[in-house]
PDB file of C-alpha atoms in Angstrom:
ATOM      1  CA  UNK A   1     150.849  70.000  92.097  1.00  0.00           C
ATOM      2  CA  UNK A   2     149.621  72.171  95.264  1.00  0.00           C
ATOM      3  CA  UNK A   3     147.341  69.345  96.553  1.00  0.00           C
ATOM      4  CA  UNK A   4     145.278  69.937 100.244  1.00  0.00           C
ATOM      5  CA  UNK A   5     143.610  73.635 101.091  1.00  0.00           C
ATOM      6  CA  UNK A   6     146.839  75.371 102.268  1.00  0.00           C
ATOM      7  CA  UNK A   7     149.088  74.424  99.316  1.00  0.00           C
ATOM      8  CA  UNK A   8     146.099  75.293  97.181  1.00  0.00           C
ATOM      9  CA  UNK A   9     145.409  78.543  98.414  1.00  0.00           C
ATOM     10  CA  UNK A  10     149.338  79.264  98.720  1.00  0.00           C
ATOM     11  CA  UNK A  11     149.950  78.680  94.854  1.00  0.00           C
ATOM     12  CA  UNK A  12     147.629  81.148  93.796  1.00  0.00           C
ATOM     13  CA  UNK A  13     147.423  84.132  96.824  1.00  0.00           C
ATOM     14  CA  UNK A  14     148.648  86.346  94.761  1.00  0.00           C
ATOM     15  CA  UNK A  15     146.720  85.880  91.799  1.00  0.00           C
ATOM     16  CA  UNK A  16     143.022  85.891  93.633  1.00  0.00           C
ATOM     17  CA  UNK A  17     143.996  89.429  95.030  1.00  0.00           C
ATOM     18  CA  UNK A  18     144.974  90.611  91.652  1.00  0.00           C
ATOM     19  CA  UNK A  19     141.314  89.185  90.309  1.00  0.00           C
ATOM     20  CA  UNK A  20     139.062  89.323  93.461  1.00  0.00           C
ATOM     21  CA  UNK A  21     140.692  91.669  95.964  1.00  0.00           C
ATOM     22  CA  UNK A  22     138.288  94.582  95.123  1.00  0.00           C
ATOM     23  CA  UNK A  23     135.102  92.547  94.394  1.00  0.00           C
ATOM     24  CA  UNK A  24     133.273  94.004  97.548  1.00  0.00           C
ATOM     25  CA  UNK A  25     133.111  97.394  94.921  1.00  0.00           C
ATOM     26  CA  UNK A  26     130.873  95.399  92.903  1.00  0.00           C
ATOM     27  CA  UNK A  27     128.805  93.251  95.360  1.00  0.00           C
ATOM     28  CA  UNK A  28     126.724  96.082  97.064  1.00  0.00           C
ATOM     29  CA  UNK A  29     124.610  93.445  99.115  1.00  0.00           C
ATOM     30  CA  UNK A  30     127.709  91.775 100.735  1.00  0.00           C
ATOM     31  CA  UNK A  31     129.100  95.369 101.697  1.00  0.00           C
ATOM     32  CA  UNK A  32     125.201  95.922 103.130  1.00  0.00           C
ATOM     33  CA  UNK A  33     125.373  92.723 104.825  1.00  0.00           C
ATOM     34  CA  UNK A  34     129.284  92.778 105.991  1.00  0.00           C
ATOM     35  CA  UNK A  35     128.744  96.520 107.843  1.00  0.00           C
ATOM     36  CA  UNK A  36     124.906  95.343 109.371  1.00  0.00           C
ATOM     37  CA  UNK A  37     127.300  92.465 110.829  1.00  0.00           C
ATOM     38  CA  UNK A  38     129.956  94.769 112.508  1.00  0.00           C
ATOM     39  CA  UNK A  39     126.655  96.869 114.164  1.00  0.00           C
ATOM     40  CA  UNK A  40     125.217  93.550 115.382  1.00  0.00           C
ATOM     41  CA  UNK A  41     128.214  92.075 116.398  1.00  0.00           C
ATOM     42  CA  UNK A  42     128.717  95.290 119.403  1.00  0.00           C
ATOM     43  CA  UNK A  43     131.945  95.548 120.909  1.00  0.00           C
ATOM     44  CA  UNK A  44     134.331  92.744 120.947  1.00  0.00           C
ATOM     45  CA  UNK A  45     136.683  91.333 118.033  1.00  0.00           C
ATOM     46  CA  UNK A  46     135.090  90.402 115.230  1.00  0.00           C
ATOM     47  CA  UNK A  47     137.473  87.108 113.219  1.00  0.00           C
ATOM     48  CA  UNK A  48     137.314  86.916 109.412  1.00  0.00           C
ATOM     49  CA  UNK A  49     137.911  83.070 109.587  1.00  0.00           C
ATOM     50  CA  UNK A  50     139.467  82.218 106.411  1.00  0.00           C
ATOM     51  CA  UNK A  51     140.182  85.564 105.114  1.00  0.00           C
ATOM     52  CA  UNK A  52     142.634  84.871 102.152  1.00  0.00           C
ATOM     53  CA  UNK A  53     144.334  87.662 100.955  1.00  0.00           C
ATOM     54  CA  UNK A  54     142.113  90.459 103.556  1.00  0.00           C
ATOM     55  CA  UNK A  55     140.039  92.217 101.446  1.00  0.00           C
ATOM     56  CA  UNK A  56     136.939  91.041 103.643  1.00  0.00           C
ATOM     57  CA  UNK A  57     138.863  91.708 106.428  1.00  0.00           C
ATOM     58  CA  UNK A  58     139.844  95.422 105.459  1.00  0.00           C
ATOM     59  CA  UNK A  59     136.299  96.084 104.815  1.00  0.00           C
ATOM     60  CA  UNK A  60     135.436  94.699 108.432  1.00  0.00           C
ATOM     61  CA  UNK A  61     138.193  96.930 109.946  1.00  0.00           C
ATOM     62  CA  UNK A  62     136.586 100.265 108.423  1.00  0.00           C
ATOM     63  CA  UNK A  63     133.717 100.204 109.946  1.00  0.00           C
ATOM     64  CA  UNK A  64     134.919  98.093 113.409  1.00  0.00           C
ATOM     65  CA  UNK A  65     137.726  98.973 115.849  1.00  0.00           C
ATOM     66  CA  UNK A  66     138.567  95.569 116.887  1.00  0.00           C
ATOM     67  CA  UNK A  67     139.061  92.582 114.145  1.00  0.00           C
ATOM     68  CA  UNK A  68     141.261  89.991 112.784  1.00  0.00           C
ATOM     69  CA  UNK A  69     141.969  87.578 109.926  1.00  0.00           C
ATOM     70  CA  UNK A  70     142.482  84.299 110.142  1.00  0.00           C
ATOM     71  CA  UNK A  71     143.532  81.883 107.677  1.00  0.00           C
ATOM     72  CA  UNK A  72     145.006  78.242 106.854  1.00  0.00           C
ATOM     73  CA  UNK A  73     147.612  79.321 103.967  1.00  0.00           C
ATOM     74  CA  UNK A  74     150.574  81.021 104.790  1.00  0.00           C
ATOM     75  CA  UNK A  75     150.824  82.783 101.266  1.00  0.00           C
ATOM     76  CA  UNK A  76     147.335  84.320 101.560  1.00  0.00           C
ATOM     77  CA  UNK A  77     148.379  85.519 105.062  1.00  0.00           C
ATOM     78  CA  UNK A  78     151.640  87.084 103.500  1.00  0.00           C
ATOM     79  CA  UNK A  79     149.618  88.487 100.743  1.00  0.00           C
ATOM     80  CA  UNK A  80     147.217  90.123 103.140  1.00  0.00           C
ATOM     81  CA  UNK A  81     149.758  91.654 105.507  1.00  0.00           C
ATOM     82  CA  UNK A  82     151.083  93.424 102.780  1.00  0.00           C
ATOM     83  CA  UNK A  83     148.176  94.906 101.632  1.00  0.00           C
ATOM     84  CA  UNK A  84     147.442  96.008 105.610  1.00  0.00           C
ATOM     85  CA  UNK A  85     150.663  95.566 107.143  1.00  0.00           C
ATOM     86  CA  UNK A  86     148.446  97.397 110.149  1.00  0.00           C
ATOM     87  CA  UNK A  87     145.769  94.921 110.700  1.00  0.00           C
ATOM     88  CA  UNK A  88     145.773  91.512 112.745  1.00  0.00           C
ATOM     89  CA  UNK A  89     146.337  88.774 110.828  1.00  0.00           C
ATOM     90  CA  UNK A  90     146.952  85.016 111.802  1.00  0.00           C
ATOM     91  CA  UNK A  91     147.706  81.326 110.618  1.00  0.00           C
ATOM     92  CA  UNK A  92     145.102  79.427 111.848  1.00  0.00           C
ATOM     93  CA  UNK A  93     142.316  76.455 110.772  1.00  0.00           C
ATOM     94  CA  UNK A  94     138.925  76.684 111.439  1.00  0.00           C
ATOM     95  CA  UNK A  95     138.698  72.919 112.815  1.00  0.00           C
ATOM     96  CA  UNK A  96     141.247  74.333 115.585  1.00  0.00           C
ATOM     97  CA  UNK A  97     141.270  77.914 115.796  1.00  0.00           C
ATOM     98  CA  UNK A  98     143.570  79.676 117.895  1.00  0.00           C
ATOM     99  CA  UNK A  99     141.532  81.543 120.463  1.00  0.00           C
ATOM    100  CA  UNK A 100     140.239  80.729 123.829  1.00  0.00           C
ATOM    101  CA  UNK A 101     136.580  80.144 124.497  1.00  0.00           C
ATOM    102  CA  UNK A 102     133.995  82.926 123.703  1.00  0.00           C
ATOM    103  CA  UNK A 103     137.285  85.292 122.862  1.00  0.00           C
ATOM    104  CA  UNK A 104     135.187  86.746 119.837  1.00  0.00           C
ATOM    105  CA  UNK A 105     132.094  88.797 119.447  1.00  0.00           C
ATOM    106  CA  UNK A 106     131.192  87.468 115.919  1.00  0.00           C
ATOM    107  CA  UNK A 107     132.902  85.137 113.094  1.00  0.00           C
ATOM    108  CA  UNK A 108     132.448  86.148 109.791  1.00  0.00           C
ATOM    109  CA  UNK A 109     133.032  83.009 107.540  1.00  0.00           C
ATOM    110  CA  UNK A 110     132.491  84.381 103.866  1.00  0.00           C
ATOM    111  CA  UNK A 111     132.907  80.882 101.350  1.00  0.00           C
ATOM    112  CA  UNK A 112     135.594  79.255 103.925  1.00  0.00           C
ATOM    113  CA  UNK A 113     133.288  76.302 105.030  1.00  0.00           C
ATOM    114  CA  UNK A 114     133.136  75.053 100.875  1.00  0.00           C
ATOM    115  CA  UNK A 115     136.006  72.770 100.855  1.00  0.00           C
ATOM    116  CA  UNK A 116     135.108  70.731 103.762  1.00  0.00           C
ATOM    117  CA  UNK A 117     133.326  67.524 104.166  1.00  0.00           C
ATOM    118  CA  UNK A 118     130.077  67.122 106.407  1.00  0.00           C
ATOM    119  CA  UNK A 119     132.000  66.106 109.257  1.00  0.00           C
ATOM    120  CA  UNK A 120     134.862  68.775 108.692  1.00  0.00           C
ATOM    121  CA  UNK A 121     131.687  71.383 108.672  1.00  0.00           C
ATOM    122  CA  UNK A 122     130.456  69.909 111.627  1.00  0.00           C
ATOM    123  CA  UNK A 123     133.443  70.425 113.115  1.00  0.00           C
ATOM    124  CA  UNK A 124     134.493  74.011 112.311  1.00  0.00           C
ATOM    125  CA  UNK A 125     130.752  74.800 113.388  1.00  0.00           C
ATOM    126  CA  UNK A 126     131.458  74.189 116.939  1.00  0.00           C
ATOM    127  CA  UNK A 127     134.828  76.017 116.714  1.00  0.00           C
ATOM    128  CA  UNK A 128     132.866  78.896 115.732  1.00  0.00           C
ATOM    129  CA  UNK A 129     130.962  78.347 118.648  1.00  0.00           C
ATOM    130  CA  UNK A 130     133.437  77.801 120.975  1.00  0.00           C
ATOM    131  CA  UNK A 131     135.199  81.125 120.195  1.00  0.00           C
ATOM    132  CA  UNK A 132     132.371  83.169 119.836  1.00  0.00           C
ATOM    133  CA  UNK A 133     130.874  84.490 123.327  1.00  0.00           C
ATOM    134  CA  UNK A 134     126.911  83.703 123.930  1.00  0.00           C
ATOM    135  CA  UNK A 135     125.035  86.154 122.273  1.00  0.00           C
ATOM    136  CA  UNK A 136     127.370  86.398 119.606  1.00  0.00           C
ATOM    137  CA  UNK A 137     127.208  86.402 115.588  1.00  0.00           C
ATOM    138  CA  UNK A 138     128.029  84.111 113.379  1.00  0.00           C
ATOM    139  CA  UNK A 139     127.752  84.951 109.440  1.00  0.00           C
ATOM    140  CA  UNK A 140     128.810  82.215 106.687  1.00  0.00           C
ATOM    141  CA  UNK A 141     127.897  82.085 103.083  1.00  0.00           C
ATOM    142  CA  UNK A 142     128.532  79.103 100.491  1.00  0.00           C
ATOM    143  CA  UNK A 143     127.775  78.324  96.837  1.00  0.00           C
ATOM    144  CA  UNK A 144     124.001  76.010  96.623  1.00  0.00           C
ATOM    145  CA  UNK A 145     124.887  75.330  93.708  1.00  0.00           C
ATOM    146  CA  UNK A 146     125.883  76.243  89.828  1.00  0.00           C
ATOM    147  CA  UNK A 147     125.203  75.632  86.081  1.00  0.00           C
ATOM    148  CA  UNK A 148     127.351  72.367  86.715  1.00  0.00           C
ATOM    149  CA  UNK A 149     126.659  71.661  90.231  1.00  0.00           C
ATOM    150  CA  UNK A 150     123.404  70.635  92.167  1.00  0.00           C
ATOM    151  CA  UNK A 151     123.625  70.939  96.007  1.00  0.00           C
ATOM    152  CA  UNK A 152     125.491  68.067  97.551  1.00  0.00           C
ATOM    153  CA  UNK A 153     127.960  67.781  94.456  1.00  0.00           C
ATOM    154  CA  UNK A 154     131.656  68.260  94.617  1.00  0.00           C
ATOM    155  CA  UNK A 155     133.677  70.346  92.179  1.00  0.00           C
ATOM    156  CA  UNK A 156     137.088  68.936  92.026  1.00  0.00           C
ATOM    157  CA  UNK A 157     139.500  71.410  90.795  1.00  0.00           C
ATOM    158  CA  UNK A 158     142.832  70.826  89.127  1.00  0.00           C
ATOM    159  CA  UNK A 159     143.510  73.958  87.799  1.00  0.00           C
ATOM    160  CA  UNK A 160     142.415  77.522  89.468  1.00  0.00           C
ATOM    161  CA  UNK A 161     144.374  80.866  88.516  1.00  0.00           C
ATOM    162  CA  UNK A 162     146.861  79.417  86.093  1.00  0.00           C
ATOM    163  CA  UNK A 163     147.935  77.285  89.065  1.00  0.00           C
ATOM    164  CA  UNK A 164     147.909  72.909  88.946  1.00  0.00           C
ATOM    165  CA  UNK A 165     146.007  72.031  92.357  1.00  0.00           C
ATOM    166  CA  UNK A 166     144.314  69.345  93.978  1.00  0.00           C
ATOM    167  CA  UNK A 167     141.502  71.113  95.733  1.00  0.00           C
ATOM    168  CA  UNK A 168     137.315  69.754  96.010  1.00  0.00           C
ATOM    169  CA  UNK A 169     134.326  72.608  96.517  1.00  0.00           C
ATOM    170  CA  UNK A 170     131.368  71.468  98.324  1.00  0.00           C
ATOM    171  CA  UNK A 171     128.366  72.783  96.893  1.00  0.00           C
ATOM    172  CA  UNK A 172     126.106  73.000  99.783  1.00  0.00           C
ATOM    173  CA  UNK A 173     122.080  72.904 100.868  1.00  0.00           C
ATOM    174  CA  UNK A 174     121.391  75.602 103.002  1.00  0.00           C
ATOM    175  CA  UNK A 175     119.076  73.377 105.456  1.00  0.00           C
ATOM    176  CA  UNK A 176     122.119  70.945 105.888  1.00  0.00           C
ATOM    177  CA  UNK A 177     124.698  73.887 107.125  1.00  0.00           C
ATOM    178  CA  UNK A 178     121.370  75.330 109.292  1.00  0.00           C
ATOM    179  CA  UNK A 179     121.164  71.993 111.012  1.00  0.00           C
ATOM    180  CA  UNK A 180     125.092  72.136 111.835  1.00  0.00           C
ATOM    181  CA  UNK A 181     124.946  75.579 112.555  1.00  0.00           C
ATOM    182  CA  UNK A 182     121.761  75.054 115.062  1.00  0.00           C
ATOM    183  CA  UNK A 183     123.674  71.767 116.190  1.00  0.00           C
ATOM    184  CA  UNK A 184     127.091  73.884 117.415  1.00  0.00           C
ATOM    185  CA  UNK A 185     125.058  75.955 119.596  1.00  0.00           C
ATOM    186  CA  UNK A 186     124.080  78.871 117.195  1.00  0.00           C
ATOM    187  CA  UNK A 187     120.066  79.765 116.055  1.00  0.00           C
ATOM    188  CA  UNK A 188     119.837  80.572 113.133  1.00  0.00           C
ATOM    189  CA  UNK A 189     118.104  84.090 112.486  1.00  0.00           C
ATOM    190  CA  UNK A 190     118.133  84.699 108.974  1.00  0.00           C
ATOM    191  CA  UNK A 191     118.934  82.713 105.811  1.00  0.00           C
ATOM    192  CA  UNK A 192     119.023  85.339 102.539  1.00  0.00           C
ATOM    193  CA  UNK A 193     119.711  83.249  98.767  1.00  0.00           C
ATOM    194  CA  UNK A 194     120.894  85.349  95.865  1.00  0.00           C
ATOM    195  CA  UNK A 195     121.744  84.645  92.133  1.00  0.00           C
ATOM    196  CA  UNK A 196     125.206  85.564  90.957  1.00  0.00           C
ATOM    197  CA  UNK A 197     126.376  88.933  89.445  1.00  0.00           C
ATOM    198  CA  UNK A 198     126.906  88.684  86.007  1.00  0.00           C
ATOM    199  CA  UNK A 199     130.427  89.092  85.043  1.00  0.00           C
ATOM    200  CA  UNK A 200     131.738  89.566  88.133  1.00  0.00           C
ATOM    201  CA  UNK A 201     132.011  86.045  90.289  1.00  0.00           C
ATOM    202  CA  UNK A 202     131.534  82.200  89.658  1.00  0.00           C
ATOM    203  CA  UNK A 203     127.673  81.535  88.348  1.00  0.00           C
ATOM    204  CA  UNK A 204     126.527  80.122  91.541  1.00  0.00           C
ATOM    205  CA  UNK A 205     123.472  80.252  93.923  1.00  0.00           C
ATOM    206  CA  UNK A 206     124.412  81.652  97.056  1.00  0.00           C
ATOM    207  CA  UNK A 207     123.226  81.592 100.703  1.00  0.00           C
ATOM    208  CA  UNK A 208     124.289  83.881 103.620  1.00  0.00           C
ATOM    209  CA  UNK A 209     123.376  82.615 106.852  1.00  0.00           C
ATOM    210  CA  UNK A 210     123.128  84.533 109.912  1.00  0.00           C
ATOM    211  CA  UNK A 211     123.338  83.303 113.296  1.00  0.00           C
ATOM    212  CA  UNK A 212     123.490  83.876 117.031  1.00  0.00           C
ATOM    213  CA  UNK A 213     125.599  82.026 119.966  1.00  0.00           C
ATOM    214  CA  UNK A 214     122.450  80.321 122.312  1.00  0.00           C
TER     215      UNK A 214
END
């Protein structure tokens, strides 16, 4: 039983590429969203904090000179490497992230913040604060919530890609992670909710929220 994030994550790396390592070529608003960030963002290195197996961070490297993944599980990080054995890749955890203060120009946090609890949130928000430079960018997206799920409900998984975990997924109100966000240091700028894409990822509500270091 992989119980905990990084075990999680490690027993199935492999397996999420294989299913959602080219879902960017189906999610046309995330691409629009993910290359507005890099132009926003300016010069500086942009960190794809809790990048799994890189596919976010590939995209994000396309279209900016200077970025790098970061994640918890040491499989996804393999996994990743591989697949861009030319990018910058690193172990890290978003409640302790290894980078001095205001080393980045942005953090893009794409579904990383889901499996943490309010205080684990609050925690990783100032991270991203503390690593992003003032006047920096800050975008995260979550599930709201699901078929099954209402915000503020917790979907404890025990099976994900063939795999036995032990992982929970926060299903999140977008006012809550505002208020954290706005509490770390960050205002928030815009808040965009969309309905899933049929057939192609989990039937959730999601929200991106963008934000910028005060």
């Amino acid at each position: 039983m992989a119980a905990g994030v990084p075990a999680a994550y490690d027993a199935i790396a492999r397996a999420y590429h294989d299913e959602l390592g080219n879902e960017l070529a189906g999610k046309p608003l995330d691409r629009a969203l993910l290359e507005a960030f890099t132009e926003v963002a300016g010069a500086g290195t942009i960190a794809d904090v809790g990048c799994g197996p890189g596919h976010v961070t590939r995209f994000l490297a396309a279209r900016h000179p200077r970025v790098i993944g970061i994640d918890i599980s040491p499989g996804m990080i393999g996994v990743a490497r591989e697949h861009a054995p030319t990018l910058a890749f690193a172990m890290g955890s978003m409640l302790q992230l290894p980078a001095a203060d205001g080393a980045w120009s942005g953090v893009v946090a794409l579904y990383s913040i889901i499996h943490l609890t309010a205080a684990g949130r609050a925690r990783a928000c100032h991270e991203f604060a503390r690593t992003v430079r003032r006047g920096g960018w800050l975008l995260a997206a979550f599930h709201i919530d699901s078929p099954d799920f209402a915000a503020g409900e917790v979907n404890h998984l025990t099976t994900w890609f063939g795999a036995d975990v032990e992982l929970d997924g926060y299903f999140l109100e977008p006012a809550d992670v505002a208020g954290e966000v706005t509490a770390a240091g960050f205002t928030v700028t815009a808040t965009l909710v969309r309905s899933s894409g049929p057939g192609i990822e989990y039937p959730s509500r999601r929200c991106y929220l963008l934000a910028q270091r005060r």
